[in-house]
Backbone as JSON, one array per atom type, in Angstrom:
{
  "sequence": "MVLVPSLLGVLSGALLFLAGALVWIVRSEHRREDDVFAERKNGPVPFWGYELLPFVCLVSALAIFILPFNHFYYPSAVILLIVGVQLWLTRNMQRRHRPALLN",
  "N": [[0.8, -1.21, 0.0], [2.1, 1.16, 0.34], [3.19, 1.92, -2.03], [1.07, 2.85, -3.54], [0.19, 5.62, -2.88], [2.47, 7.06, -3.8], [2.54, 6.25, -6.44], [0.12, 7.27, -7.32], [0.72, 9.95, -6.99], [2.78, 10.29, -8.86], [1.41, 9.67, -11.24], [-0.56, 11.68, -11.22], [1.07, 13.94, -11.36], [2.26, 13.51, -13.88], [-0.02, 13.69, -15.46], [-0.73, 16.36, -14.99], [1.54, 17.61, -16.09], [1.25, 16.84, -18.78], [-1.16, 18.13, -19.37], [-0.35, 20.81, -19.11], [1.53, 20.88, -21.19], [-0.13, 20.48, -23.41], [-1.71, 22.79, -23.26], [0.27, 24.71, -23.73], [0.95, 24.03, -26.36], [-1.45, 24.54, -27.77], [-1.71, 27.31, -27.3], [0.67, 28.27, -28.49], [0.23, 27.52, -31.1], [-1.87, 29.15, -31.69], [-0.63, 31.64, -31.64], [0.88, 31.71, -33.9], [2.24, 33.29, -36.77], [2.23, 32.72, -39.46], [0.0, 31.51, -42.01], [-2.19, 29.36, -40.64], [-3.91, 27.56, -41.77], [-2.93, 27.17, -44.26], [-1.35, 25.26, -46.87], [0.82, 22.97, -45.54], [4.06, 21.53, -45.26], [4.02, 18.25, -44.63], [5.68, 16.19, -42.48], [7.28, 13.02, -41.64], [6.39, 12.59, -39.09], [3.47, 12.67, -37.1], [1.23, 15.49, -36.35], [0.68, 15.92, -33.52], [2.64, 14.32, -32.39], [4.94, 15.6, -33.26], [4.63, 18.1, -32.01], [4.65, 17.42, -29.3], [7.19, 16.48, -28.89], [9.44, 17.99, -27.64], [8.6, 17.96, -24.96], [8.42, 15.25, -24.4], [11.11, 14.54, -24.58], [12.13, 16.02, -22.4], [10.73, 14.88, -20.2], [11.6, 12.24, -20.41], [14.35, 12.56, -19.92], [14.29, 13.53, -17.27], [13.11, 11.32, -16.03], [15.12, 9.41, -16.34], [17.09, 10.55, -14.76], [15.84, 10.48, -12.23], [14.78, 7.87, -11.7], [15.96, 4.67, -10.53], [18.25, 3.88, -12.36], [21.22, 2.62, -13.98], [24.28, 4.44, -13.5], [25.51, 4.98, -15.88], [23.68, 5.8, -17.71], [23.3, 8.5, -17.43], [24.73, 10.38, -19.18], [23.2, 10.16, -21.57], [20.8, 11.1, -20.61], [21.44, 13.76, -20.12], [21.9, 14.62, -22.73], [19.32, 14.25, -23.84], [17.97, 16.12, -22.26], [19.18, 18.54, -23.07], [18.49, 18.56, -25.81], [15.68, 18.62, -25.62], [15.25, 21.11, -24.29], [16.4, 22.81, -26.18], [14.74, 22.39, -28.46], [12.31, 23.29, -27.38], [12.9, 26.01, -26.78], [13.56, 26.97, -29.35], [11.14, 26.64, -30.77], [9.56, 28.29, -29.22], [10.71, 30.82, -29.69], [10.3, 31.1, -32.44], [7.56, 31.16, -32.66], [6.67, 33.36, -31.35], [4.6, 36.11, -30.67], [4.49, 38.78, -32.86], [4.25, 42.27, -33.58], [2.19, 43.55, -36.25], [3.51, 44.55, -39.42], [3.73, 47.88, -40.48], [2.65, 49.56, -43.38]],
  "CA": [[0.0, 0.0, 0.0], [2.95, 2.34, 0.35], [3.44, 2.29, -3.41], [-0.11, 3.46, -4.14], [0.21, 7.09, -2.87], [3.51, 7.6, -4.66], [2.11, 5.99, -7.81], [-0.91, 8.26, -7.63], [1.4, 11.24, -7.13], [3.49, 10.29, -10.14], [0.42, 9.74, -12.31], [-1.18, 13.01, -11.24], [2.09, 14.86, -11.86], [2.38, 13.3, -15.32], [-1.23, 14.24, -16.07], [-0.61, 17.82, -14.93], [2.56, 17.99, -17.07], [0.65, 16.67, -20.1], [-2.14, 19.21, -19.56], [0.41, 22.02, -19.36], [2.11, 20.78, -22.53], [-1.19, 20.69, -24.39], [-2.07, 24.21, -23.23], [1.35, 25.44, -24.4], [0.86, 23.76, -27.79], [-2.6, 25.26, -28.31], [-1.4, 28.74, -27.29], [1.7, 28.58, -29.48], [-0.39, 27.38, -32.41], [-2.7, 30.35, -31.87], [0.24, 32.79, -31.83], [1.64, 31.63, -35.16], [1.97, 34.37, -37.71], [1.95, 32.2, -40.79], [-1.37, 31.04, -42.15], [-2.27, 28.02, -40.06], [-4.69, 26.68, -42.64], [-2.26, 27.03, -45.55], [-0.74, 23.95, -47.08], [2.11, 22.81, -44.88], [4.79, 20.31, -45.58], [3.84, 17.27, -43.56], [6.81, 15.27, -42.38], [6.91, 11.65, -41.28], [5.84, 12.55, -37.73], [2.18, 13.35, -37.03], [1.23, 16.82, -35.74], [0.81, 15.88, -32.07], [3.95, 13.75, -32.07], [5.92, 16.66, -33.48], [4.46, 19.15, -31.02], [4.96, 16.91, -27.96], [8.56, 15.98, -28.85], [10.29, 18.57, -26.59], [8.13, 17.55, -23.65], [8.8, 13.85, -24.24], [12.55, 14.54, -24.3], [12.34, 16.51, -21.04], [10.23, 13.89, -19.25], [12.5, 11.08, -20.47], [15.59, 12.92, -19.22], [14.02, 13.58, -15.84], [12.88, 9.95, -15.57], [16.42, 8.74, -16.25], [17.78, 11.09, -13.59], [15.17, 10.16, -10.98], [14.61, 6.43, -11.49], [17.24, 4.03, -10.17], [18.98, 3.22, -13.44], [22.67, 2.64, -13.86], [24.79, 5.8, -13.68], [25.99, 5.15, -17.25], [22.6, 6.41, -18.5], [23.26, 9.95, -17.21], [25.06, 11.19, -20.37], [22.06, 10.2, -22.49], [19.79, 11.98, -20.0], [21.88, 15.14, -20.35], [21.65, 14.9, -24.15], [17.87, 14.42, -23.99], [17.61, 17.38, -21.62], [19.63, 19.63, -23.94], [17.67, 18.55, -27.02], [14.34, 19.07, -25.27], [15.28, 22.55, -24.03], [16.68, 23.48, -27.45], [13.52, 22.35, -29.26], [11.31, 24.15, -26.76], [13.28, 27.41, -26.97], [13.48, 27.3, -30.77], [9.73, 26.81, -31.12], [9.06, 29.46, -28.51], [11.18, 32.02, -30.35], [9.72, 31.19, -33.77], [6.11, 31.35, -32.58], [6.37, 34.52, -30.53], [3.73, 37.08, -31.34], [5.14, 40.02, -33.25], [3.26, 43.2, -34.13], [2.11, 43.59, -37.7], [4.3, 45.61, -40.06], [2.91, 48.96, -41.06], [3.09, 49.94, -44.73]],
  "C": [[0.84, 1.27, 0.0], [3.19, 2.83, -1.08], [2.28, 3.06, -4.03], [-0.08, 4.99, -4.05], [1.29, 7.67, -3.78], [3.17, 7.36, -6.13], [1.04, 6.99, -8.22], [-0.29, 9.65, -7.79], [2.13, 11.35, -8.46], [2.5, 10.41, -11.3], [-0.26, 11.11, -12.37], [-0.19, 14.07, -11.72], [2.27, 14.73, -13.36], [1.17, 13.86, -16.05], [-1.21, 15.77, -16.07], [0.41, 18.33, -15.94], [2.0, 17.89, -18.49], [-0.37, 17.77, -20.37], [-1.43, 20.53, -19.83], [1.04, 22.03, -20.74], [1.06, 21.03, -23.6], [-1.65, 22.14, -24.42], [-1.01, 25.03, -23.95], [1.26, 25.25, -25.92], [-0.29, 24.54, -28.42], [-2.32, 26.76, -28.36], [-0.35, 29.1, -28.33], [1.15, 28.44, -30.9], [-1.26, 28.6, -32.71], [-1.85, 31.58, -32.16], [1.0, 32.77, -33.15], [1.25, 32.75, -36.08], [1.69, 33.87, -39.11], [0.51, 31.68, -40.83], [-1.44, 29.6, -41.7], [-2.96, 27.06, -41.01], [-4.07, 26.53, -44.03], [-1.67, 25.62, -45.66], [0.63, 23.91, -46.42], [2.76, 21.54, -45.4], [4.63, 19.36, -44.4], [5.0, 16.3, -43.6], [6.34, 13.89, -41.99], [6.28, 11.54, -39.9], [4.49, 13.26, -37.73], [2.26, 14.65, -36.23], [1.46, 16.75, -34.23], [2.12, 15.25, -31.63], [5.05, 14.78, -32.22], [5.84, 17.71, -32.38], [4.84, 18.69, -29.61], [6.41, 16.45, -27.82], [9.44, 16.65, -27.8], [9.9, 18.12, -25.19], [8.47, 16.08, -23.38], [10.29, 13.74, -23.92], [12.82, 14.98, -22.86], [11.89, 15.49, -20.0], [11.13, 12.66, -19.25], [13.81, 11.36, -19.73], [15.38, 12.95, -17.72], [13.77, 12.19, -15.27], [14.19, 9.2, -15.43], [17.19, 9.24, -15.03], [17.16, 10.6, -12.28], [15.1, 8.67, -10.71], [15.97, 5.77, -11.26], [17.83, 3.21, -11.31], [20.47, 3.21, -13.11], [23.17, 4.06, -14.14], [25.38, 6.02, -15.07], [24.92, 5.75, -18.17], [22.58, 7.93, -18.37], [23.71, 10.78, -18.42], [23.92, 11.25, -21.39], [20.94, 11.07, -21.93], [20.16, 13.45, -20.21], [21.63, 15.53, -21.8], [20.17, 15.1, -24.41], [17.4, 15.74, -23.39], [17.99, 18.57, -22.5], [18.78, 19.71, -25.21], [16.26, 19.05, -26.73], [14.28, 20.56, -25.02], [15.52, 23.32, -25.33], [15.44, 23.5, -28.35], [12.46, 23.3, -28.7], [11.63, 25.63, -26.97], [13.17, 27.84, -28.43], [12.02, 27.53, -31.19], [9.13, 28.02, -30.43], [9.49, 30.75, -29.21], [10.55, 32.18, -31.73], [8.23, 31.49, -33.74], [5.73, 32.52, -31.69], [5.55, 35.5, -31.33], [4.53, 38.35, -31.62], [4.09, 40.96, -33.79], [3.32, 43.23, -35.66], [2.94, 44.73, -38.24], [3.36, 46.64, -40.67], [3.5, 49.36, -42.41], [3.3, 51.41, -44.83]]
}
């Protein structure tokens, strides 16, 4: 029974993180300046997989740091953490709202 409260805490934390990620995705999609409904180049990854990629990298890195894995996994966790932060910052800078240009 000791595992149940911590399991519920982990699941509720993961659900809260996922909800925050989805809110960030919807808000960043709303702030886009390019025409959202225009024809886009669709890559091999679906839309939600592409949008959730930075959050998956961050959660994977944190899971490797927190869970009792071998200490040889730490370099891959650092790489996942750097990639996740880089993807998140790049998308944040590209989707920032800018004022319209005046003619």
